[in-house]
PDB file of C-alpha atoms in Angstrom:
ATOM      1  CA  UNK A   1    -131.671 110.021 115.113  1.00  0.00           C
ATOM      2  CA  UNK A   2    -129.994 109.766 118.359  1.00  0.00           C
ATOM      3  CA  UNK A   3    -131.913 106.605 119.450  1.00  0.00           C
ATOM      4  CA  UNK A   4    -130.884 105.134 115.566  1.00  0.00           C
ATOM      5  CA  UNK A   5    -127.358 105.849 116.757  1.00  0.00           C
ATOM      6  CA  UNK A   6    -127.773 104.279 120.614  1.00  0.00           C
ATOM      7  CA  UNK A   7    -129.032 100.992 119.119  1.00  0.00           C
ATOM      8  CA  UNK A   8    -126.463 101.118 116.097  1.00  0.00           C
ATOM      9  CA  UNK A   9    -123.843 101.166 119.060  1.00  0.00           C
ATOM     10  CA  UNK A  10    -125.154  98.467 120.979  1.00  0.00           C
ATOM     11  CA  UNK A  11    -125.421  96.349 117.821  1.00  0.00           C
ATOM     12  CA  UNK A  12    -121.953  96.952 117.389  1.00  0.00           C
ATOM     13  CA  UNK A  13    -120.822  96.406 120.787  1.00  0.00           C
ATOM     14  CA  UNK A  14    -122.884  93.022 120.893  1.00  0.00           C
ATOM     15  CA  UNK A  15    -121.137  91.761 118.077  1.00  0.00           C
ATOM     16  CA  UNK A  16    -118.061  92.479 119.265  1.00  0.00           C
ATOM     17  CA  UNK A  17    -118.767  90.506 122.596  1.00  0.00           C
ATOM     18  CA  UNK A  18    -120.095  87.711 120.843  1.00  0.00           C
ATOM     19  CA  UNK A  19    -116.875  87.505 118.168  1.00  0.00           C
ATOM     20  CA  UNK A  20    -114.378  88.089 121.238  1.00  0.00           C
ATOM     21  CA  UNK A  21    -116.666  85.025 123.245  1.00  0.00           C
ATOM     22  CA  UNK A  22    -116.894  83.082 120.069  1.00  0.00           C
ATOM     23  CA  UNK A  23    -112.798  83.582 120.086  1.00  0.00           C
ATOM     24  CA  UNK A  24    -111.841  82.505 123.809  1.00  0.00           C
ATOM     25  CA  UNK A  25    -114.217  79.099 123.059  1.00  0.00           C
ATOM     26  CA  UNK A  26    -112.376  78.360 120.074  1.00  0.00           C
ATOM     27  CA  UNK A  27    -108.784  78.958 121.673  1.00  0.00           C
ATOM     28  CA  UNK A  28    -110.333  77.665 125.314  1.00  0.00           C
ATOM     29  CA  UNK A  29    -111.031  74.207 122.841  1.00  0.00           C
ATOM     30  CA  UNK A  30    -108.126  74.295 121.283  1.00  0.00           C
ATOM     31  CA  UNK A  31    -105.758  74.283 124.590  1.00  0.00           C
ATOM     32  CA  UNK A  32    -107.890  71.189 125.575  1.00  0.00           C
ATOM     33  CA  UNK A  33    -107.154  69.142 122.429  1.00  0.00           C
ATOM     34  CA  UNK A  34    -104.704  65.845 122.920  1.00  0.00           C
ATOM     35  CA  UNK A  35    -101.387  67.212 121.585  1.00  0.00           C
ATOM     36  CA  UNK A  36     -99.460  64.951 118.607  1.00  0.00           C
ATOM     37  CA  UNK A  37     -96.429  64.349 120.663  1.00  0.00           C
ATOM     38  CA  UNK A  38     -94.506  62.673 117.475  1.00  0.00           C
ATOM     39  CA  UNK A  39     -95.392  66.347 115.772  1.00  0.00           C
ATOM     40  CA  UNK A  40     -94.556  68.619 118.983  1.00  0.00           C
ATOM     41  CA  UNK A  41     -91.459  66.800 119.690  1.00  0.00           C
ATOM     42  CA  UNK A  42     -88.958  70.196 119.923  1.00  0.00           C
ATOM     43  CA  UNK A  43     -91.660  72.238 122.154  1.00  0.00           C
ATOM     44  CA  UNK A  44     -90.967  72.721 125.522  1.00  0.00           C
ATOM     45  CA  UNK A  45     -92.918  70.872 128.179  1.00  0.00           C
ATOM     46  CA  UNK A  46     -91.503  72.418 130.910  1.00  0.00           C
ATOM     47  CA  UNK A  47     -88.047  75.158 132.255  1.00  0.00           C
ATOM     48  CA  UNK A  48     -85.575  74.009 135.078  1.00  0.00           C
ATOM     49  CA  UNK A  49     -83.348  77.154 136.251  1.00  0.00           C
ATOM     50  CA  UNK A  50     -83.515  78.829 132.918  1.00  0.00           C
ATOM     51  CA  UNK A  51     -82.814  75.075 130.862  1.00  0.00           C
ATOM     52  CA  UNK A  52     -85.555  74.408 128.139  1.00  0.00           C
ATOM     53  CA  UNK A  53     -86.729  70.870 128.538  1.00  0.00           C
ATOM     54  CA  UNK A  54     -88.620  69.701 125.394  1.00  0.00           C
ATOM     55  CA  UNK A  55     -91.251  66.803 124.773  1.00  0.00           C
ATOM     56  CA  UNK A  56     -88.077  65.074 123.288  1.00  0.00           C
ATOM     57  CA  UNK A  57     -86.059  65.364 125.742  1.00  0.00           C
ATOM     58  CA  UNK A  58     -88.788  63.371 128.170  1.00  0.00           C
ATOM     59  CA  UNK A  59     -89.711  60.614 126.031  1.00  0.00           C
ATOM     60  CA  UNK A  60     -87.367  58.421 127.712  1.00  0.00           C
ATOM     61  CA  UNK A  61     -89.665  58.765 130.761  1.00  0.00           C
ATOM     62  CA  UNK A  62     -92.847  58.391 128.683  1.00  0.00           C
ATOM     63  CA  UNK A  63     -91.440  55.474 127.335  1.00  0.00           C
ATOM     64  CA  UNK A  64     -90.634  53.661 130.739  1.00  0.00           C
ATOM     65  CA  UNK A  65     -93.600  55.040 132.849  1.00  0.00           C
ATOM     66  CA  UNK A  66     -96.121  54.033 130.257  1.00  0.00           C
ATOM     67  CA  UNK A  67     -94.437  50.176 129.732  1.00  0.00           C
ATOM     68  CA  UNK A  68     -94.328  50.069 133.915  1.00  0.00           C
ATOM     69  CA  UNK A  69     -98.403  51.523 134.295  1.00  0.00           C
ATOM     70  CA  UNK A  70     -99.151  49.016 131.035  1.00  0.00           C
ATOM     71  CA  UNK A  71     -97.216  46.107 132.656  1.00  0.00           C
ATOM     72  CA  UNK A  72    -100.123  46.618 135.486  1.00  0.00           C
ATOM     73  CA  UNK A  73    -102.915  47.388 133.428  1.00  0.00           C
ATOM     74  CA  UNK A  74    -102.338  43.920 131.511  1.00  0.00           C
ATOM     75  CA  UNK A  75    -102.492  42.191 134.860  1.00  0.00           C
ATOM     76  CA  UNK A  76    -105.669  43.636 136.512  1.00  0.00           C
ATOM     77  CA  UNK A  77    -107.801  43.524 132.888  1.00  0.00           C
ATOM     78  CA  UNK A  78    -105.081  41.895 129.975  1.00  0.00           C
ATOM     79  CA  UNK A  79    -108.221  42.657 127.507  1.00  0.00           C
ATOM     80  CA  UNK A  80    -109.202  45.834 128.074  1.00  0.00           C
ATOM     81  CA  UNK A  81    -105.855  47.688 129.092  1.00  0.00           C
ATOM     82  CA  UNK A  82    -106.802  51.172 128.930  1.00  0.00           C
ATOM     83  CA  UNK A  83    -109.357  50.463 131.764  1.00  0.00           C
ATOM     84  CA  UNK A  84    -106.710  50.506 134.480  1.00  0.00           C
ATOM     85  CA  UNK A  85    -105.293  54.161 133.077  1.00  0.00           C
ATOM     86  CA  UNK A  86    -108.808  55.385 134.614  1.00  0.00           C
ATOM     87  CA  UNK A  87    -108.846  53.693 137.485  1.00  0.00           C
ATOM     88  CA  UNK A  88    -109.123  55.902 140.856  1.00  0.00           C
ATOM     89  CA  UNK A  89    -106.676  55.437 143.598  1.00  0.00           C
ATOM     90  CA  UNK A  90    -104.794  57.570 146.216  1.00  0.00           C
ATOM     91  CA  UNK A  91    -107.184  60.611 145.278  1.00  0.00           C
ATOM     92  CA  UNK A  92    -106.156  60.691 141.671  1.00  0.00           C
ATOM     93  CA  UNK A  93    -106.020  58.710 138.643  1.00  0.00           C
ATOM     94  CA  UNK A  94    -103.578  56.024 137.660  1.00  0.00           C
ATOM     95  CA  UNK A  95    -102.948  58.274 134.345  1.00  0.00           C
ATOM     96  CA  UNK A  96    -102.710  60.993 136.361  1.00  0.00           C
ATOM     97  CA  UNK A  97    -100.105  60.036 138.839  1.00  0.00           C
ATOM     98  CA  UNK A  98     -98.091  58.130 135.814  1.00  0.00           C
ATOM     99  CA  UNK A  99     -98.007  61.750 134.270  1.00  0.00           C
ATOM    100  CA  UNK A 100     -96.811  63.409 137.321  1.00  0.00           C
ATOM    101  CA  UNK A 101     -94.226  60.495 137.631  1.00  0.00           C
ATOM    102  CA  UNK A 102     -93.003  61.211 134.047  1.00  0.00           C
ATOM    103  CA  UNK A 103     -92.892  64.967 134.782  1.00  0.00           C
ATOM    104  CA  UNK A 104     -91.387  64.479 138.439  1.00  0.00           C
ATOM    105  CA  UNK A 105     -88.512  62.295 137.024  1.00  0.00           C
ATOM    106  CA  UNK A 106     -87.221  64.549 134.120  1.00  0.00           C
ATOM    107  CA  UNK A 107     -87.300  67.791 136.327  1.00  0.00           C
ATOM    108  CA  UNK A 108     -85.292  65.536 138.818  1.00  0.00           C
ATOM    109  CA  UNK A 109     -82.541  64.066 136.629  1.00  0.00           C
ATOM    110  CA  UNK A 110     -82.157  67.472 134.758  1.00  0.00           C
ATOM    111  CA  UNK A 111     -81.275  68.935 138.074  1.00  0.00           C
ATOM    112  CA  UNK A 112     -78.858  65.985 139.122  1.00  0.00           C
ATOM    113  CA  UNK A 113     -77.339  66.054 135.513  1.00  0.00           C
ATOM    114  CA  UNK A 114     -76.816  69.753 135.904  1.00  0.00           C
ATOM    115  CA  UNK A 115     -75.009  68.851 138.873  1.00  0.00           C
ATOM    116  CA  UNK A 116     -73.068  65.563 137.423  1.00  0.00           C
ATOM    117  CA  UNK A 117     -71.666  68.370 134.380  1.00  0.00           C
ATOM    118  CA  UNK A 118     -70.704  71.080 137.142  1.00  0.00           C
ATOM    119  CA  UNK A 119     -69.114  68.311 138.681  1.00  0.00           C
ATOM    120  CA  UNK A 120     -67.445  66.678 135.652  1.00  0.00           C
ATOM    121  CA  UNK A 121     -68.408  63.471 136.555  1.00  0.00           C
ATOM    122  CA  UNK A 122     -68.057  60.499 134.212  1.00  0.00           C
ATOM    123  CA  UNK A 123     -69.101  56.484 134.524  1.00  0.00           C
ATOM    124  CA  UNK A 124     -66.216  54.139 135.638  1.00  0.00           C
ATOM    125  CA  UNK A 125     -66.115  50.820 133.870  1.00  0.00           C
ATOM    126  CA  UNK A 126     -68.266  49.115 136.042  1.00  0.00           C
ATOM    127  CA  UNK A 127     -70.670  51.613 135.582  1.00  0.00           C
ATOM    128  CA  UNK A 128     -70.812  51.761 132.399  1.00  0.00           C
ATOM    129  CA  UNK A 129     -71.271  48.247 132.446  1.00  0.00           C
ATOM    130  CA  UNK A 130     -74.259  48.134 134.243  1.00  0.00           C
ATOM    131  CA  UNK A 131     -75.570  51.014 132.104  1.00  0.00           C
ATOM    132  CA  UNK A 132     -75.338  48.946 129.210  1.00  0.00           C
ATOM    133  CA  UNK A 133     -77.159  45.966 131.587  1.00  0.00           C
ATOM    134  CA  UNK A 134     -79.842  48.810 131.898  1.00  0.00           C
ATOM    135  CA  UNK A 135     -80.544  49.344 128.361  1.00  0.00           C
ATOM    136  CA  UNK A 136     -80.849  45.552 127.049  1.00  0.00           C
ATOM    137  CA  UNK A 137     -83.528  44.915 129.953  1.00  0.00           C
ATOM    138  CA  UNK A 138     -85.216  48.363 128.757  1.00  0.00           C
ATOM    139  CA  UNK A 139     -85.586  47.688 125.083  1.00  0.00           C
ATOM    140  CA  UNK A 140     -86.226  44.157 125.751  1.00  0.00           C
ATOM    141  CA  UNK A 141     -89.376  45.311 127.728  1.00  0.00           C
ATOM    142  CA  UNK A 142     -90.963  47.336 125.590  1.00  0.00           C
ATOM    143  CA  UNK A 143     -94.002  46.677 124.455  1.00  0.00           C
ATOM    144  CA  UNK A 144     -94.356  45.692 120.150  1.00  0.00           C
ATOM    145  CA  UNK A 145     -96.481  49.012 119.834  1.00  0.00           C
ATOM    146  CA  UNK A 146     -93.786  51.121 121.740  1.00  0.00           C
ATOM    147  CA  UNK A 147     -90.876  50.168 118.900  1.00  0.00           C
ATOM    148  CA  UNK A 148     -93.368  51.049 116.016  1.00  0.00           C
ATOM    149  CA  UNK A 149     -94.524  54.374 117.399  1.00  0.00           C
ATOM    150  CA  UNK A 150     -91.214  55.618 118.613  1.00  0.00           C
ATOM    151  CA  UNK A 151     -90.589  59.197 117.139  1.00  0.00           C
ATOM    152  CA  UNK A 152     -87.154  59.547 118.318  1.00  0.00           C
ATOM    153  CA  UNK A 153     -84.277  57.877 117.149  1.00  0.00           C
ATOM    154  CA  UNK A 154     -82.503  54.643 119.417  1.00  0.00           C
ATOM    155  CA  UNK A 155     -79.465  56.479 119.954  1.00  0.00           C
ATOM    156  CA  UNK A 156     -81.299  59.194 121.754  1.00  0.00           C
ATOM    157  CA  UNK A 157     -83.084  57.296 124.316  1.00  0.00           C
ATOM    158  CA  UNK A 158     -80.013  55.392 124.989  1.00  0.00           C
ATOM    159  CA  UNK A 159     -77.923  59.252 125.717  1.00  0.00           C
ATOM    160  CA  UNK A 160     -80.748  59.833 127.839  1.00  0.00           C
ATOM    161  CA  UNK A 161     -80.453  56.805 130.328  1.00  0.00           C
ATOM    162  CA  UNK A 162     -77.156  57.785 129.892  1.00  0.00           C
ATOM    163  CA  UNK A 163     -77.502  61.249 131.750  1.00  0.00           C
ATOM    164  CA  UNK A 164     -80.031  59.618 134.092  1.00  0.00           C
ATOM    165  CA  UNK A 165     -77.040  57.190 135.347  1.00  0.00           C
ATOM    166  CA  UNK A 166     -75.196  60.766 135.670  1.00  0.00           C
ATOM    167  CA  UNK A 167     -77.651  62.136 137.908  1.00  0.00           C
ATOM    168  CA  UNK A 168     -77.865  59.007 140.190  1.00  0.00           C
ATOM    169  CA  UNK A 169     -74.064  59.509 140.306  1.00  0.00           C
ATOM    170  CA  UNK A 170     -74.458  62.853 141.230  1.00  0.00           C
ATOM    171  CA  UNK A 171     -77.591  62.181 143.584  1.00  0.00           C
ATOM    172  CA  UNK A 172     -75.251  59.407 145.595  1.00  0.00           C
ATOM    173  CA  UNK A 173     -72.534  61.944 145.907  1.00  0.00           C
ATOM    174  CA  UNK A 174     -74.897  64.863 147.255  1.00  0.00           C
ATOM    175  CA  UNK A 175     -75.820  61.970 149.950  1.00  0.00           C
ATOM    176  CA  UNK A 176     -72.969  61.567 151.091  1.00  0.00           C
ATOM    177  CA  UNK A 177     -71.946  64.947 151.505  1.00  0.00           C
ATOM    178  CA  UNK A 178     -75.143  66.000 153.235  1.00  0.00           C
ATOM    179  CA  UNK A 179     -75.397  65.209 156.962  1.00  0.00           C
ATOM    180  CA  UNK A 180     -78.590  63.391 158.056  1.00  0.00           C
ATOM    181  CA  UNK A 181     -79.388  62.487 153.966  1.00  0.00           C
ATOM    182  CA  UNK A 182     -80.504  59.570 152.149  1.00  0.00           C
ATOM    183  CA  UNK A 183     -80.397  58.456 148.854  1.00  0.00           C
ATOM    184  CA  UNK A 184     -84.146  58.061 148.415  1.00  0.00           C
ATOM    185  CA  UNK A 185     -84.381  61.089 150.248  1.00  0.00           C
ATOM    186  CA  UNK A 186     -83.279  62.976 147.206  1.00  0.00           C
ATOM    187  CA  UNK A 187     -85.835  60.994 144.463  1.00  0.00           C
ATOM    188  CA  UNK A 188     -87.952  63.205 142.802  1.00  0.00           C
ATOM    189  CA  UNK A 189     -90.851  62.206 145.450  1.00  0.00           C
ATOM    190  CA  UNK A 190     -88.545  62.317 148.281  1.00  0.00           C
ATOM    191  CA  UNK A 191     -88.331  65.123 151.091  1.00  0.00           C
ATOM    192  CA  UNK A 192     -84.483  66.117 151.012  1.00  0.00           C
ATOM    193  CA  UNK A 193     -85.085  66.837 147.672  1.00  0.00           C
ATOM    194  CA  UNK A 194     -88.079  68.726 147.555  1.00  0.00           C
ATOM    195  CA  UNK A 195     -86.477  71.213 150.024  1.00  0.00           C
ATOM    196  CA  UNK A 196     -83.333  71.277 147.976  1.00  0.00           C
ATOM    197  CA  UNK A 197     -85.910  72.332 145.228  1.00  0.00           C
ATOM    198  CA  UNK A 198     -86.602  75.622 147.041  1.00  0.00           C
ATOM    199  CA  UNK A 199     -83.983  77.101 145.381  1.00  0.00           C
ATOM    200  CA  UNK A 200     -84.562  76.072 141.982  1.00  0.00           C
ATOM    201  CA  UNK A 201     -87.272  77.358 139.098  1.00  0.00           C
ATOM    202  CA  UNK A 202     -89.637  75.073 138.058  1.00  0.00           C
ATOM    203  CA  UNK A 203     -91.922  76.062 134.966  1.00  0.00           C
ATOM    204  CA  UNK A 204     -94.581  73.740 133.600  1.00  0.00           C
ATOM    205  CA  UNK A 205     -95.636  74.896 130.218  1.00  0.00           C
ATOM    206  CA  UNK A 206     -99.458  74.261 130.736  1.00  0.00           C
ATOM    207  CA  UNK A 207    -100.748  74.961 127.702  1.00  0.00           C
ATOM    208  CA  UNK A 208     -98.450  71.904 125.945  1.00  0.00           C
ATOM    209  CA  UNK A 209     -98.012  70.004 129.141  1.00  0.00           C
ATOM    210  CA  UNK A 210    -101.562  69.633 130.087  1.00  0.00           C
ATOM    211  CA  UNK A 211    -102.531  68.485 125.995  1.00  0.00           C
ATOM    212  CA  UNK A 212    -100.634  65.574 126.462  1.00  0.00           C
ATOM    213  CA  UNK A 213    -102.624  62.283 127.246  1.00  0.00           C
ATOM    214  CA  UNK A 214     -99.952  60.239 128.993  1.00  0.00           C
ATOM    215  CA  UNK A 215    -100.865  56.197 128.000  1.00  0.00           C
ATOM    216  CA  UNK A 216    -101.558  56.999 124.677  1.00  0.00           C
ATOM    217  CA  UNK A 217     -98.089  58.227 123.485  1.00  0.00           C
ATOM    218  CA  UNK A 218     -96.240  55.444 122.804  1.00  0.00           C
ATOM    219  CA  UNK A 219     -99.197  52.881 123.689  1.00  0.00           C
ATOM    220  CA  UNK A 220    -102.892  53.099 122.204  1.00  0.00           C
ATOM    221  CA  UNK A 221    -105.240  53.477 124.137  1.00  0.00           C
ATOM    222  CA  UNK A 222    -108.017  55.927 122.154  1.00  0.00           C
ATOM    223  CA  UNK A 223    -110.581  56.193 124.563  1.00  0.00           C
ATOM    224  CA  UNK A 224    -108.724  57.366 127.534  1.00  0.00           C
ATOM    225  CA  UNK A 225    -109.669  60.945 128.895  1.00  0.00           C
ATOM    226  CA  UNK A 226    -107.909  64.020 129.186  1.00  0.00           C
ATOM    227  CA  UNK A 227    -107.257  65.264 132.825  1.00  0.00           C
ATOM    228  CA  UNK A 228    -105.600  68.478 133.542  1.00  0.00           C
TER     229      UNK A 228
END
């Protein structure tokens, strides 16, 4: 009776192994599959100081990173585009440094624009000028595919260059009040502002952030491969 009981347990506690196994696959999988972007547009892809940045709040930079990587891509193979997105350089992949590019800028400018508000800094004339400059040449080089995918509306993309123009405001001004600083110095890449960055939070949301298959938001390019 006892033995009936041992093996009854073990039954049990096999199933139970291979349901809870059987569950971390499924959700392991499901973490791995491309996220819709146009259907995840309010989730957030990543937290600056406490601020909630969401997927819409970045397509600006998908937008212009993707049309600059494409621009490439059409020259080095203009019939097979998505070929360049895998191509291996610098110890990564072009599609992998244009996502860290994408990510890289919007923590930057949300940081600068943070700064341009505390600030209360506003464009002059001129600069509004040349922000308006800006926007022509970036809707005029979009790609056909770009305008008939976009999820967000025109009006948004145009507020965001808008608070990017802000935050190279307020990234010239932190310049020139810093000793021994240069403008490119404080770009997202740059090494004044990665030590500024010491004192601020930075947190990726993985589990959306890694889903995303940057060169096949607002282009096409269905064959291109997921890389965390």
């Amino acid at each position: 009776m006892k033995k009936k009981i041992l093996f009854g347990c073990k039954i049990v506690i096999f199933i139970g192994l291979a349901v809870a196994v059987l569950a971390y696959g499924v959700h392991s999988m499901h973490l791995r599959e491309p996220l819709d972007y146009a259907e995840n547009l309010d989730t957030v892809a990543v937290t600056v100081d406490g601020e909630d940045i969401t997927l819409r709040d970045m397509y600006f930079y998908v937008l212009y990173e993707e049309r600059v990587v494409e621009d490439a891509a059409v020259i080095y193979d203009e019939s097979q585009t998505r070929r360049f997105w895998n191509v291996h350089t610098n110890s990564s992949f072009v599609q992998e440094e244009a996502k860290e590019n994408i990510m890289g800028m919007a923590v930057h400018d949300a940081v600068f624009y943070r700064m341009a508000r505390d600030w209360q800094m506003v464009l002059t004339s001129d600069e509004k000028a040349t922000l308006e400059h800006r926007r022509d040449d970036f809707w005029a080089d979009l790609y056909d595919v770009q305008w008939d995918t976009l999820p967000v509306s025109y009006d948004e993309i145009n507020v965001a260059m808008k608070h990017a123009a802000l935050a190279q405001k307020a990234q010239q001004r932190l310049t020139d009040e810093t000793d021994g600083a240069s403008y490119a110095g404080y770009n997202w890449d740059g090494a004044d502002y990665k030590r500024m960055m010491q004192d601020h939070t930075v947190k990726i949301n993985k589990k959306v952030w890694n889903r995303v298959i940057i060169g096949n938001v607002s282009l096409r390019h269905d064959t291109l491969i997921s890389i965390d």
